[in-house]
Short mmCIF file of N, CA and C in Angstrom, two decimals:
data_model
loop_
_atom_site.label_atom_id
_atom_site.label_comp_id
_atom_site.label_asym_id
_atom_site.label_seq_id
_atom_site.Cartn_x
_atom_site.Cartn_y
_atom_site.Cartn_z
N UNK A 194 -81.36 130.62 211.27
CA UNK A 194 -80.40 129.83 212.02
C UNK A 194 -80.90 129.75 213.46
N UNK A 195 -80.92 128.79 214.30
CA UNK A 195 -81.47 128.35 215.41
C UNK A 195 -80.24 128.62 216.05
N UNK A 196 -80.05 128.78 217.34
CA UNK A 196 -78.99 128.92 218.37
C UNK A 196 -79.62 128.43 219.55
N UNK A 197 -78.83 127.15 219.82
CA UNK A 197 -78.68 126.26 221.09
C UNK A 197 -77.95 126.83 222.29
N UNK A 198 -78.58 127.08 223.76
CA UNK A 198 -78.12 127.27 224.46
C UNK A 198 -76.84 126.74 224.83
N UNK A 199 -76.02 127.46 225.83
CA UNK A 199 -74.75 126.55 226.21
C UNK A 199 -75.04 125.30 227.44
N UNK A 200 -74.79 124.54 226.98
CA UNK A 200 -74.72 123.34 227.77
C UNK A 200 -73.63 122.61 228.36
N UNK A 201 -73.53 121.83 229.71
CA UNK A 201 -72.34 121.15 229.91
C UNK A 201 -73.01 119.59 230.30
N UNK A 202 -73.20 119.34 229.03
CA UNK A 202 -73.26 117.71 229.33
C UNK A 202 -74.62 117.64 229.05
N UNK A 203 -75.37 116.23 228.46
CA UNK A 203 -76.57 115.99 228.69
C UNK A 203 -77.04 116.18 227.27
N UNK A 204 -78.44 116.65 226.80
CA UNK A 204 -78.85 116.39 225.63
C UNK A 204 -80.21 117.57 225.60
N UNK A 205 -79.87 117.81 223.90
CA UNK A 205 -80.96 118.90 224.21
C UNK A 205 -81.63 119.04 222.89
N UNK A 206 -83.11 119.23 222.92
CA UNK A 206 -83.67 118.43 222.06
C UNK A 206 -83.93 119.91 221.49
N UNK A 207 -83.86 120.14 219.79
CA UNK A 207 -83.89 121.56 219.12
C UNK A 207 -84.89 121.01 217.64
N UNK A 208 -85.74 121.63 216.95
CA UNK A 208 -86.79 121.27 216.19
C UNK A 208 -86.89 119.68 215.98
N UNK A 209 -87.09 118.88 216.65
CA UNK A 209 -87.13 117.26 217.03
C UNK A 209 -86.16 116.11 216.97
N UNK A 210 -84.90 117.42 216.72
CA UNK A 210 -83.51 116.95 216.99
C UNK A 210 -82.86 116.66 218.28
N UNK A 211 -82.63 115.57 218.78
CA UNK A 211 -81.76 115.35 220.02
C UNK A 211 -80.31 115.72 219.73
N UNK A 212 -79.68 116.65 220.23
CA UNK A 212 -78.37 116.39 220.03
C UNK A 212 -77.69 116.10 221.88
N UNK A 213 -76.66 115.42 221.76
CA UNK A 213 -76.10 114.78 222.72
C UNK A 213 -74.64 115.64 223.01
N UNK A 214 -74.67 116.47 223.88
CA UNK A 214 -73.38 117.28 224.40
C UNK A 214 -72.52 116.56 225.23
N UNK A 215 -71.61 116.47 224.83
CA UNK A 215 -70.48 115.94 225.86
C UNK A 215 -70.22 116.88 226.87
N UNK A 216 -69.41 116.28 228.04
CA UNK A 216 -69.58 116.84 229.67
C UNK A 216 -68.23 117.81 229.18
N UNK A 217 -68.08 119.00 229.23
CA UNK A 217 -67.35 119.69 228.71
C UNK A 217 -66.74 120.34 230.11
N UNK A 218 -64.83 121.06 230.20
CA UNK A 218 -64.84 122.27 231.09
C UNK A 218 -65.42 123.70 230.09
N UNK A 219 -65.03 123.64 229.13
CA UNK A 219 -65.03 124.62 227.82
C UNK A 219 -66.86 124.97 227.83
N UNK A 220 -67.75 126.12 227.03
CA UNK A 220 -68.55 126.04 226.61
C UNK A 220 -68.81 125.80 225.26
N UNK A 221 -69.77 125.61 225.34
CA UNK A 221 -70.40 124.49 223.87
C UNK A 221 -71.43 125.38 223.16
N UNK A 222 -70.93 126.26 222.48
CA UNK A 222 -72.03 126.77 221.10
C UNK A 222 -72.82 125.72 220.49
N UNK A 223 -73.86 125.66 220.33
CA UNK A 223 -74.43 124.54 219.23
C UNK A 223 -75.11 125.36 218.22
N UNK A 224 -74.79 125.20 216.90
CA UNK A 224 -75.74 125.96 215.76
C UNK A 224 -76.32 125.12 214.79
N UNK A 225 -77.16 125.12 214.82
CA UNK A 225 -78.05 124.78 214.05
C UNK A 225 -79.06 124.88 212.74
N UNK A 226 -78.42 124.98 211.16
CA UNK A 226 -78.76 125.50 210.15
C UNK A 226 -79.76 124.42 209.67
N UNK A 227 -80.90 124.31 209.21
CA UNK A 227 -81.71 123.87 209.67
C UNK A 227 -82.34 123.65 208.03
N UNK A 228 -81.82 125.03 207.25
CA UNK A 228 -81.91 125.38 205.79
C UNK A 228 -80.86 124.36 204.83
N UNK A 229 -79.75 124.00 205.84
CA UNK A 229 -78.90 123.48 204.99
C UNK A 229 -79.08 121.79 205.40
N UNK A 230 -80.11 121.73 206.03
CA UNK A 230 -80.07 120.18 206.59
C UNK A 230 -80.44 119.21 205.48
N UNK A 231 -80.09 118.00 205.19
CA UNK A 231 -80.37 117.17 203.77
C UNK A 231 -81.41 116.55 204.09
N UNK A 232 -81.85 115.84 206.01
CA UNK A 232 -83.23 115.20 205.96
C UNK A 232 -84.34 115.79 205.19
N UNK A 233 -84.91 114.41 205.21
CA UNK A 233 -86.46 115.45 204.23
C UNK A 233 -87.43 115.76 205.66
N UNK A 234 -87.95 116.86 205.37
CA UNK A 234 -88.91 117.45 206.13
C UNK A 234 -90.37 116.80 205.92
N UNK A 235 -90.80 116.53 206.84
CA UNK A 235 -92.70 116.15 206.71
C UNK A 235 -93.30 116.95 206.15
N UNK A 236 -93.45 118.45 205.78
CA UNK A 236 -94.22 119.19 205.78
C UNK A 236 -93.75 119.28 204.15
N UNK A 237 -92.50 118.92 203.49
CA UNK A 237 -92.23 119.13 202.01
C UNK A 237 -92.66 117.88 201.49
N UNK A 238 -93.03 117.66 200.10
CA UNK A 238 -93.19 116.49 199.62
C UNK A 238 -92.22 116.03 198.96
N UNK A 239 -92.03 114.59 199.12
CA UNK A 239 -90.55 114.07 198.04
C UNK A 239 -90.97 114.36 196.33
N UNK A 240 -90.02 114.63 195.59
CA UNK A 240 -89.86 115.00 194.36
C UNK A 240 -90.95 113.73 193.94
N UNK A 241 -91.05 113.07 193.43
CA UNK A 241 -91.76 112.00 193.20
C UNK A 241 -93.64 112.46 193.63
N UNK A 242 -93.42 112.64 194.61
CA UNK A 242 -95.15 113.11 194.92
C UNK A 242 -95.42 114.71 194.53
N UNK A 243 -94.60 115.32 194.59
CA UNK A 243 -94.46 116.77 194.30
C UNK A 243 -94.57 116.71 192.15
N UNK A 244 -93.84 115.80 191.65
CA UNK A 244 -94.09 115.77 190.26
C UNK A 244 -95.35 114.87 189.88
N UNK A 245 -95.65 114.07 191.11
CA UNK A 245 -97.31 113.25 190.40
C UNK A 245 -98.40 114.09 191.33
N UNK A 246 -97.82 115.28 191.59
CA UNK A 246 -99.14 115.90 192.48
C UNK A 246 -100.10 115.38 193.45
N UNK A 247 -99.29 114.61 194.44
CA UNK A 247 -100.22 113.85 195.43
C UNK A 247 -99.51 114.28 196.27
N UNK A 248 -100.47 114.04 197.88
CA UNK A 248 -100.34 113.94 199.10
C UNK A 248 -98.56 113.16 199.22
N UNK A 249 -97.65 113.70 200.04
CA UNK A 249 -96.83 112.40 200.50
C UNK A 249 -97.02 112.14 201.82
N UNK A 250 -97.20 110.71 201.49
CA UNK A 250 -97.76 110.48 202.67
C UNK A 250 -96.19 109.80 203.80
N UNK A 251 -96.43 109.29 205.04
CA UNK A 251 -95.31 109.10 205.82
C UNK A 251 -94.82 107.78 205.35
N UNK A 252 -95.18 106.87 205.15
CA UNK A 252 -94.69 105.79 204.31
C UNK A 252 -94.53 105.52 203.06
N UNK A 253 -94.34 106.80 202.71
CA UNK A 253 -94.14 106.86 200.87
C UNK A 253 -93.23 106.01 200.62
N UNK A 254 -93.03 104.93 199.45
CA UNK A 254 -92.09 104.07 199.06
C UNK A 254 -90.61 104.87 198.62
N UNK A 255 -91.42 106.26 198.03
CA UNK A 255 -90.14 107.21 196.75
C UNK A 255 -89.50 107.89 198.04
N UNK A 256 -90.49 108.49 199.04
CA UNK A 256 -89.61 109.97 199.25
C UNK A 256 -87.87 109.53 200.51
N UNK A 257 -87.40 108.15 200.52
CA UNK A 257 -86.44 108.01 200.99
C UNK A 257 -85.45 108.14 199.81
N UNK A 258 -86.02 107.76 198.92
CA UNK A 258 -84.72 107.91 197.52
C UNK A 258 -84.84 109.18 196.14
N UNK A 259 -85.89 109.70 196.56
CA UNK A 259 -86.41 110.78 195.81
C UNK A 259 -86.53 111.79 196.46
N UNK A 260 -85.41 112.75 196.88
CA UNK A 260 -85.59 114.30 197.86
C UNK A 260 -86.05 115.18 197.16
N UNK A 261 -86.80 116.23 197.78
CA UNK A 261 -87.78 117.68 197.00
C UNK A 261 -86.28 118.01 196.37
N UNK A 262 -84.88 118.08 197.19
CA UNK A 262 -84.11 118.62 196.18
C UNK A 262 -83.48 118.15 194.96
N UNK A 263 -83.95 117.05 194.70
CA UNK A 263 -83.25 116.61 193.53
C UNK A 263 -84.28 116.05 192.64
N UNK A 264 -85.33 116.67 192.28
CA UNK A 264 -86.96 116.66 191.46
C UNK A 264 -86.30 116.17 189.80
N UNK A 265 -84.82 116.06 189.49
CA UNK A 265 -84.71 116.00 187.72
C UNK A 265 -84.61 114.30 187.89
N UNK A 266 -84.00 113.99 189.15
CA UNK A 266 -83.38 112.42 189.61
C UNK A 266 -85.03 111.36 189.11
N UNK A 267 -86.05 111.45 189.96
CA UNK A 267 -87.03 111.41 189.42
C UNK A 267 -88.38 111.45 187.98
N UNK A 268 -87.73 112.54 187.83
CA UNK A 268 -88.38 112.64 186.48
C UNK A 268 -88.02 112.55 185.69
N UNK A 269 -86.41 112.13 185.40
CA UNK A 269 -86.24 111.59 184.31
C UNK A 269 -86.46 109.67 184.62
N UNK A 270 -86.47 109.35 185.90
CA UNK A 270 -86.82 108.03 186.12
C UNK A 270 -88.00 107.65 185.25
N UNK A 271 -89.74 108.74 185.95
CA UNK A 271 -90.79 108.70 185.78
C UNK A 271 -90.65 108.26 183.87
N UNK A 272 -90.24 109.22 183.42
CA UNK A 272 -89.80 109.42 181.56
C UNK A 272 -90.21 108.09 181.11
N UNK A 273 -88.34 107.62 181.56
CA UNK A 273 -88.11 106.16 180.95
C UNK A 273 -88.95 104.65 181.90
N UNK A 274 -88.83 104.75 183.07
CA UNK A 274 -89.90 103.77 183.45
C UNK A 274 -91.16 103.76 183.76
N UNK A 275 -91.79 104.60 184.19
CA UNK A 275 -93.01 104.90 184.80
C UNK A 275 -93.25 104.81 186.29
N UNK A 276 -93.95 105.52 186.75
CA UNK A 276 -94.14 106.06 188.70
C UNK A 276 -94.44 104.43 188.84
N UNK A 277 -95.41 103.61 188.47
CA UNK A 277 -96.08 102.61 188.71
C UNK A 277 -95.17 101.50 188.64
N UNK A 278 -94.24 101.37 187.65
CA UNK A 278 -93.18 100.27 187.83
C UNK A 278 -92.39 100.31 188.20
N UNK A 279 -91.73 101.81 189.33
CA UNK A 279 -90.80 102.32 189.87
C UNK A 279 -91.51 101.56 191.61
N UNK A 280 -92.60 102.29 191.39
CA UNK A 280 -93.71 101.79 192.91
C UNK A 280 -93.29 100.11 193.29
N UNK A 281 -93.66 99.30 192.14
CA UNK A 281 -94.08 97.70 192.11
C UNK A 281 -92.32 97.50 192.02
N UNK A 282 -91.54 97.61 191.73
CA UNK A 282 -90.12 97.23 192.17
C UNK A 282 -89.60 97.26 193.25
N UNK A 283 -89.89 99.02 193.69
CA UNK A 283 -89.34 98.73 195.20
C UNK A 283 -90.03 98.40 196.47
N UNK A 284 -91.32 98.15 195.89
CA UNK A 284 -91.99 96.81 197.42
C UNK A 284 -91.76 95.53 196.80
N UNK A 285 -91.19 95.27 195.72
CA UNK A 285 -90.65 93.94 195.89
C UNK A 285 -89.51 93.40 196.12
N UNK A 286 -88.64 94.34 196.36
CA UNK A 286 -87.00 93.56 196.85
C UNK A 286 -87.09 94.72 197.68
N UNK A 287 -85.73 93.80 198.39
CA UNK A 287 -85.99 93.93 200.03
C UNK A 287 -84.98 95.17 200.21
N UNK A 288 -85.55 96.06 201.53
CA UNK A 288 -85.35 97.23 201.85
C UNK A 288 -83.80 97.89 201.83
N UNK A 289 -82.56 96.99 201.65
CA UNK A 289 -81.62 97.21 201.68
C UNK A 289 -81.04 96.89 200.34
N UNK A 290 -81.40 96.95 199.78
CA UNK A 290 -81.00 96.48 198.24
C UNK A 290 -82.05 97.89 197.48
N UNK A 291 -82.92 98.94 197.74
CA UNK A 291 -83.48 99.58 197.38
C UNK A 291 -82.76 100.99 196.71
N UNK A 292 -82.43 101.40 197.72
CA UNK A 292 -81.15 102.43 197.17
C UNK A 292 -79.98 102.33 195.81
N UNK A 293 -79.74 101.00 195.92
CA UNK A 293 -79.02 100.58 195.02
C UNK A 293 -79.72 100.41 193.69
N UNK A 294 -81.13 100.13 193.51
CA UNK A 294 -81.72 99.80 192.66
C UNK A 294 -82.59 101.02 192.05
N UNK A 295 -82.53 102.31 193.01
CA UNK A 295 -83.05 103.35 192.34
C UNK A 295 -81.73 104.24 191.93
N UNK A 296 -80.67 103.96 192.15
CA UNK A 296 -79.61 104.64 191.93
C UNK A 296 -79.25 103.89 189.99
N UNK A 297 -79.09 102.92 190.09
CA UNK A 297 -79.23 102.35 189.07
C UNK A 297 -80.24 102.73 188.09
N UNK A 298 -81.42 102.82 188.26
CA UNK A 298 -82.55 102.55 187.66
C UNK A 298 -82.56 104.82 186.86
N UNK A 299 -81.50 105.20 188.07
CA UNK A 299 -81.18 106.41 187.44
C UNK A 299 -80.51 107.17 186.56
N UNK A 300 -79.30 105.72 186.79
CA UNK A 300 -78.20 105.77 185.77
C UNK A 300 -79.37 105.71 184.45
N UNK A 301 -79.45 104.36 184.48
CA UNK A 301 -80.16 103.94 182.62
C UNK A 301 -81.06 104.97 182.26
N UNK A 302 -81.67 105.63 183.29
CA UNK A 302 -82.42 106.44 182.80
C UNK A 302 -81.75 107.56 182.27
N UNK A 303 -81.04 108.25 183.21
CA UNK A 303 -80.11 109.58 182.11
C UNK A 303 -78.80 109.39 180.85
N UNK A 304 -79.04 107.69 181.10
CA UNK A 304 -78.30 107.32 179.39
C UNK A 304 -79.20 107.14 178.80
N UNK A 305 -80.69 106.68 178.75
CA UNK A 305 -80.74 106.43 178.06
C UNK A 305 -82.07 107.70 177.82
N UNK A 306 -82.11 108.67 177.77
CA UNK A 306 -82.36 109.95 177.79
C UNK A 306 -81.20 110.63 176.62
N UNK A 307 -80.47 110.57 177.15
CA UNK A 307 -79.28 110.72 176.24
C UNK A 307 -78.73 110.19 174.68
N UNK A 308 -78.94 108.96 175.15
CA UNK A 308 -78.36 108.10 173.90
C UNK A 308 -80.15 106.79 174.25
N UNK A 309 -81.11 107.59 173.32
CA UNK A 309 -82.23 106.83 173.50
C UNK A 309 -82.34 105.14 172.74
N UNK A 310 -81.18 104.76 171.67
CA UNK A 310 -81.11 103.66 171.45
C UNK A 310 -80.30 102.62 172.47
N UNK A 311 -79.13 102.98 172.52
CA UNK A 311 -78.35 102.38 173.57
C UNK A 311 -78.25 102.38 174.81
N UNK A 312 -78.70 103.62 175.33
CA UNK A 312 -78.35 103.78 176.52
C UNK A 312 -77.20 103.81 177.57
N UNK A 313 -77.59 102.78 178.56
CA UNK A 313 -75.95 102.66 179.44
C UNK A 313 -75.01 101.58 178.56
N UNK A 314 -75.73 100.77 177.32
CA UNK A 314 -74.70 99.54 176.88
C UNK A 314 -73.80 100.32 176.41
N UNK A 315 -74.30 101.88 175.30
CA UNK A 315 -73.61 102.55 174.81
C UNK A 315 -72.37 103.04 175.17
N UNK A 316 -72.33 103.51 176.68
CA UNK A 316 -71.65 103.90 177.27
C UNK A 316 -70.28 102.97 178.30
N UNK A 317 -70.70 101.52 177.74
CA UNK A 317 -69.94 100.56 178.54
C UNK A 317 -69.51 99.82 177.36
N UNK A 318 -70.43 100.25 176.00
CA UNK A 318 -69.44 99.53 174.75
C UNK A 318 -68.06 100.32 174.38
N UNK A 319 -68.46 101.63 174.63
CA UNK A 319 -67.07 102.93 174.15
C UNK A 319 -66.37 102.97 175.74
N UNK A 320 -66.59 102.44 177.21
CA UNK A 320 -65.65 102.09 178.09
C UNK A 320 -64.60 100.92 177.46
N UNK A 321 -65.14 99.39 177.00
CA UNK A 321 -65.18 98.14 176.60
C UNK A 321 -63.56 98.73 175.65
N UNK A 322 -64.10 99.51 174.64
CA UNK A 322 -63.44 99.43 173.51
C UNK A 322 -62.30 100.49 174.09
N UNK A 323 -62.47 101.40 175.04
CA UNK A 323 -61.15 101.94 175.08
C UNK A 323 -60.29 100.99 176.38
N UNK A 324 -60.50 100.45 177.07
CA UNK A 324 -59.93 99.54 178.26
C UNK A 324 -59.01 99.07 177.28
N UNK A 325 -59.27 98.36 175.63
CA UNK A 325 -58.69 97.33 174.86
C UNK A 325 -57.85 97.87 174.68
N UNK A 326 -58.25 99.36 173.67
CA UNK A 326 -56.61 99.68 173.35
C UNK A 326 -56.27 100.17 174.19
N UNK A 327 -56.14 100.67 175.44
CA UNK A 327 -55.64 100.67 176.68
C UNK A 327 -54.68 99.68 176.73
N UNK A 328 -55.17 98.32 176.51
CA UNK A 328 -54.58 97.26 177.38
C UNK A 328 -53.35 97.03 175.81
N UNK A 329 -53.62 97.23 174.91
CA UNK A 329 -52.68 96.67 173.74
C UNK A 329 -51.52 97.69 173.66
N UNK A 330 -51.87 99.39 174.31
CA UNK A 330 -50.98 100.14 174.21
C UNK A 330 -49.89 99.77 175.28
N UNK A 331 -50.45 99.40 176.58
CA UNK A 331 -49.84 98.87 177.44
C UNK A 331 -48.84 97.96 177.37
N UNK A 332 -49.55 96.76 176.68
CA UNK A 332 -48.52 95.47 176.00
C UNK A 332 -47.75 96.01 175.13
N UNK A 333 -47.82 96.85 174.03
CA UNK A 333 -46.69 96.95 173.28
C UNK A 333 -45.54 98.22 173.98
N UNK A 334 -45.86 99.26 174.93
CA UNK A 334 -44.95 99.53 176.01
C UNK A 334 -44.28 98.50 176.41
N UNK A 335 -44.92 97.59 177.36
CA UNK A 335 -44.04 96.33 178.22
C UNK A 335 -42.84 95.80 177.02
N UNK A 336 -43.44 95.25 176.07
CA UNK A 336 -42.43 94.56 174.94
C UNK A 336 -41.25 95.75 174.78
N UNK A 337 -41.61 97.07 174.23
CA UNK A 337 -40.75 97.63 174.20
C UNK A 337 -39.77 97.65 175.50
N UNK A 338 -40.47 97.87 176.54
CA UNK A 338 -39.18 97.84 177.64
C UNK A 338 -38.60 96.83 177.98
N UNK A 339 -39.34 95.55 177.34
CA UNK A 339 -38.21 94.15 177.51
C UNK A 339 -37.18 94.23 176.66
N UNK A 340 -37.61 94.69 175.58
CA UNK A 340 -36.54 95.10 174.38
C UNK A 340 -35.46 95.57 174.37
N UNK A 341 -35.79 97.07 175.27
CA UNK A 341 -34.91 98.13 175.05
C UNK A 341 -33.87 97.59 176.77
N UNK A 342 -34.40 96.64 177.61
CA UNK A 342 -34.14 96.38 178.85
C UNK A 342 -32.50 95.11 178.38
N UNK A 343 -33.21 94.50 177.28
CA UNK A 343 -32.20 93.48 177.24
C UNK A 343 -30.89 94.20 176.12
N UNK A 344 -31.42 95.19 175.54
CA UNK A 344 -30.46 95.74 174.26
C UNK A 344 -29.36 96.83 175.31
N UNK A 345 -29.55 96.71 176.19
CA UNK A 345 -28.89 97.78 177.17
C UNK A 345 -28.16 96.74 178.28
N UNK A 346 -28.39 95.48 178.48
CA UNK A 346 -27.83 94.26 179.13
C UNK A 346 -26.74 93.67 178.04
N UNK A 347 -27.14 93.88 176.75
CA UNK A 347 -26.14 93.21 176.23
C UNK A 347 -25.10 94.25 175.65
N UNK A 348 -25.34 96.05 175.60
CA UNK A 348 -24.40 96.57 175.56
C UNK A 348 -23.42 96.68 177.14
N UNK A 349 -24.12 96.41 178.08
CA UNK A 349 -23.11 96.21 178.90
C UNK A 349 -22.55 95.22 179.69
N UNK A 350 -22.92 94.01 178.57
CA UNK A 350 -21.95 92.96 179.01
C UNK A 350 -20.28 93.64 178.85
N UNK A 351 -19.77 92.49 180.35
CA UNK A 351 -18.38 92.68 180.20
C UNK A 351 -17.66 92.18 179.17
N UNK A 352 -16.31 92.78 178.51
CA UNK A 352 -16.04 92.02 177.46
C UNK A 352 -15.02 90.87 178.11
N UNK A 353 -14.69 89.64 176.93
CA UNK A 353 -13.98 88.37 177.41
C UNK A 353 -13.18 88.89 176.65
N UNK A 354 -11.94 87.87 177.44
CA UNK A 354 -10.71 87.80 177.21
C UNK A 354 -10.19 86.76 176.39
N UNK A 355 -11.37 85.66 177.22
CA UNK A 355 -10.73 84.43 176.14
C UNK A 355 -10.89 83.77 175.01
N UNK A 356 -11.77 84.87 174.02
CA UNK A 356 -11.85 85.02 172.95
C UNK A 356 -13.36 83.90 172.46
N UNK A 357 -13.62 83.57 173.06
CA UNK A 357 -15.56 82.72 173.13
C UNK A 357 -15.79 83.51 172.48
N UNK A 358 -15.98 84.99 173.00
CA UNK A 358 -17.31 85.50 172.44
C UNK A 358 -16.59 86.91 171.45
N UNK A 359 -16.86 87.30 170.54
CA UNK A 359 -16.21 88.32 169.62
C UNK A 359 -16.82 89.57 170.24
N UNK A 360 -15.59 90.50 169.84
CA UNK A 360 -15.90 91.88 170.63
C UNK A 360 -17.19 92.38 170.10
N UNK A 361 -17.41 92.44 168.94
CA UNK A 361 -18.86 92.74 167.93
C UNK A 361 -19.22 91.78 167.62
N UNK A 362 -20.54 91.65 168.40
CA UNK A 362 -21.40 90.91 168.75
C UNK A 362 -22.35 90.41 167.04
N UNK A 363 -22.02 91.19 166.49
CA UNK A 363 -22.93 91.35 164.54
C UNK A 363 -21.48 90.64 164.14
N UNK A 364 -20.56 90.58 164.67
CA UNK A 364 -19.20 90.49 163.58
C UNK A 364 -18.96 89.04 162.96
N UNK A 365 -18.78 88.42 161.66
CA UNK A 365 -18.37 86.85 161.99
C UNK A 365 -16.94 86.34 162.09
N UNK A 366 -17.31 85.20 162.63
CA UNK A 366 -16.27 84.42 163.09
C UNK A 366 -14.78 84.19 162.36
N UNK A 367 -13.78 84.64 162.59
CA UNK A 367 -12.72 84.35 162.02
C UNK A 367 -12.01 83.52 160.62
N UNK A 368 -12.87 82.26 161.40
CA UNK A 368 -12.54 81.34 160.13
C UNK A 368 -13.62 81.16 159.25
N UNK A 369 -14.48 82.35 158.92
CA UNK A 369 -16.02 81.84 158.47
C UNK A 369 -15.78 82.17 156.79
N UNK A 370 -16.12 81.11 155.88
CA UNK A 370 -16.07 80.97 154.70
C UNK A 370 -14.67 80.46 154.12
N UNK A 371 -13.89 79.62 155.18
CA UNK A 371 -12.52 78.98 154.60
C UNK A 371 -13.30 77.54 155.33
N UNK A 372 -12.62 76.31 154.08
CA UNK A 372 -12.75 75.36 154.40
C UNK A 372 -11.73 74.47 154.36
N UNK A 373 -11.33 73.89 155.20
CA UNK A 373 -10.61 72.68 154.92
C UNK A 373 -10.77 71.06 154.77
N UNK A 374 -10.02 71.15 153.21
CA UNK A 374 -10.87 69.54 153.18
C UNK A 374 -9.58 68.61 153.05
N UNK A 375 -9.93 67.55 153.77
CA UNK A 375 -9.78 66.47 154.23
C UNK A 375 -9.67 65.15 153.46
N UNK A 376 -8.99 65.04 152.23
CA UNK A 376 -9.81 64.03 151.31
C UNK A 376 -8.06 63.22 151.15
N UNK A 377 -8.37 61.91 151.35
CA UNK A 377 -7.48 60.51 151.14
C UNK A 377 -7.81 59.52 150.97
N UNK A 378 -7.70 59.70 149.24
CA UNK A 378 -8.15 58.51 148.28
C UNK A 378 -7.16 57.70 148.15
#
C-alpha cells in the first residue's frame, strides 16, 4: 500500500498517477492500493498475449478488452473463434463499437461451449418459449379478473323496486310458459 503525503490543494503525482486534491481546511490522507487497481499494468501482459505467449506490445488490439485478470474471458473466445479472427474484427469496426463486440463475441462463446450445437439461439429459444407462457398465464389471469370483477358488480347491483329487473337474476319471468291466444273467427 502506497501512502500519499498530506496535502492542501494542488496535485500529486504517485506511481504515474495524478491525483488532484481539493483546497481543503481538514487534512487529506490519500491511500493508494495499487494491488487492487483494475488498470492494466505495462509490465503484465493482457490475457490474450499471456495465452498466445507473445510480447504485449503497447498497442495491442486485445489487451483493452482482455485483462491478465480475466485469462478464461479469452480463451474460451480463442476456442470458439480463433486469436486471428478475433484480431481482423476488431481493426475493422470502429473503436467504439469494440467493447461491445468482444463482450458479445464472449457471450456465444461460453454458450456455445456449453450447449456446442445451439449455443446462444439455445438459450433465447427456452427465453422465447417461456416469455409465451408467461404472456398466456398472464392473459388468462386478466380474463379471470374481468370475470370475477364483473360477477362481484353484478352481485352488488342495487336492487329495483320497479320490478324491470327480477330479484334473481337466473330466475324466469313471471308469465313465462302461459300463453294467451287471441283467436276471432
Amino acid at each position: 500500500m502506497t501512502v500519499v503525503p498530506i496535502v492542501y490543494g494542488g496535485s500529486v503525482v504517485v506511481g504515474g498517477l495524478e491525483m488532484v486534491v481539493a483546497p481543503s481546511n481538514n487534512e487529506w490522507l490519500q491511500h493508494i492500493n495499487m494491488s487492487s487497481s483494475s488498470t492494466h499494468h505495462p509490465s503484465a501482459p493482457c490475457a490474450a498475449c499471456k495465452f498466445l505467449r507473445r510480447k504485449c506490445i503497447k498497442g495491442c488490439v486485445f489487451s483493452p478488452y482482455f485483462p491478465p485478470e480475466d485469462p478464461i474471458k479469452f480463451t474460451n473466445v480463442h476456442k470458439i473463434f480463433g486469436a486471428s479472427n478475433v484480431s481482423k474484427l476488431l481493426n475493422e469496426i470502429e473503436p467504439h463499437q469494440r467493447e461491445d463486440a468482444v463482450n458479445s463475441l464472449a457471450y456465444e462463446a461460453e454458450a456455445r461451449l456449453k450447449d456446442p450445437v445451439y449455443g446462444c439461439v439455445g438459450a433465447i429459444s427456452v427465453l422465447q418459449r417461456q416469455v409465451l407462457r408467461l404472456q398466456k398465464e398472464l392473459d388468462a389471469t386478466n380474463a379471470d379478473l374481468i370475470r370475477f370483477s364483473s360477477n362481484q358488480n353484478i352481485l352488488n347491483m342495487p336492487q329495483s323496486t320497479s320490478g324491470n329487473y327480477p330479484q334473481n337474476p337466473h330466475a324466469l319471468p313471471p308469465n313465462y310458459g302461459t300463453y294467451s291466444w287471441n283467436y276471432n273467427p
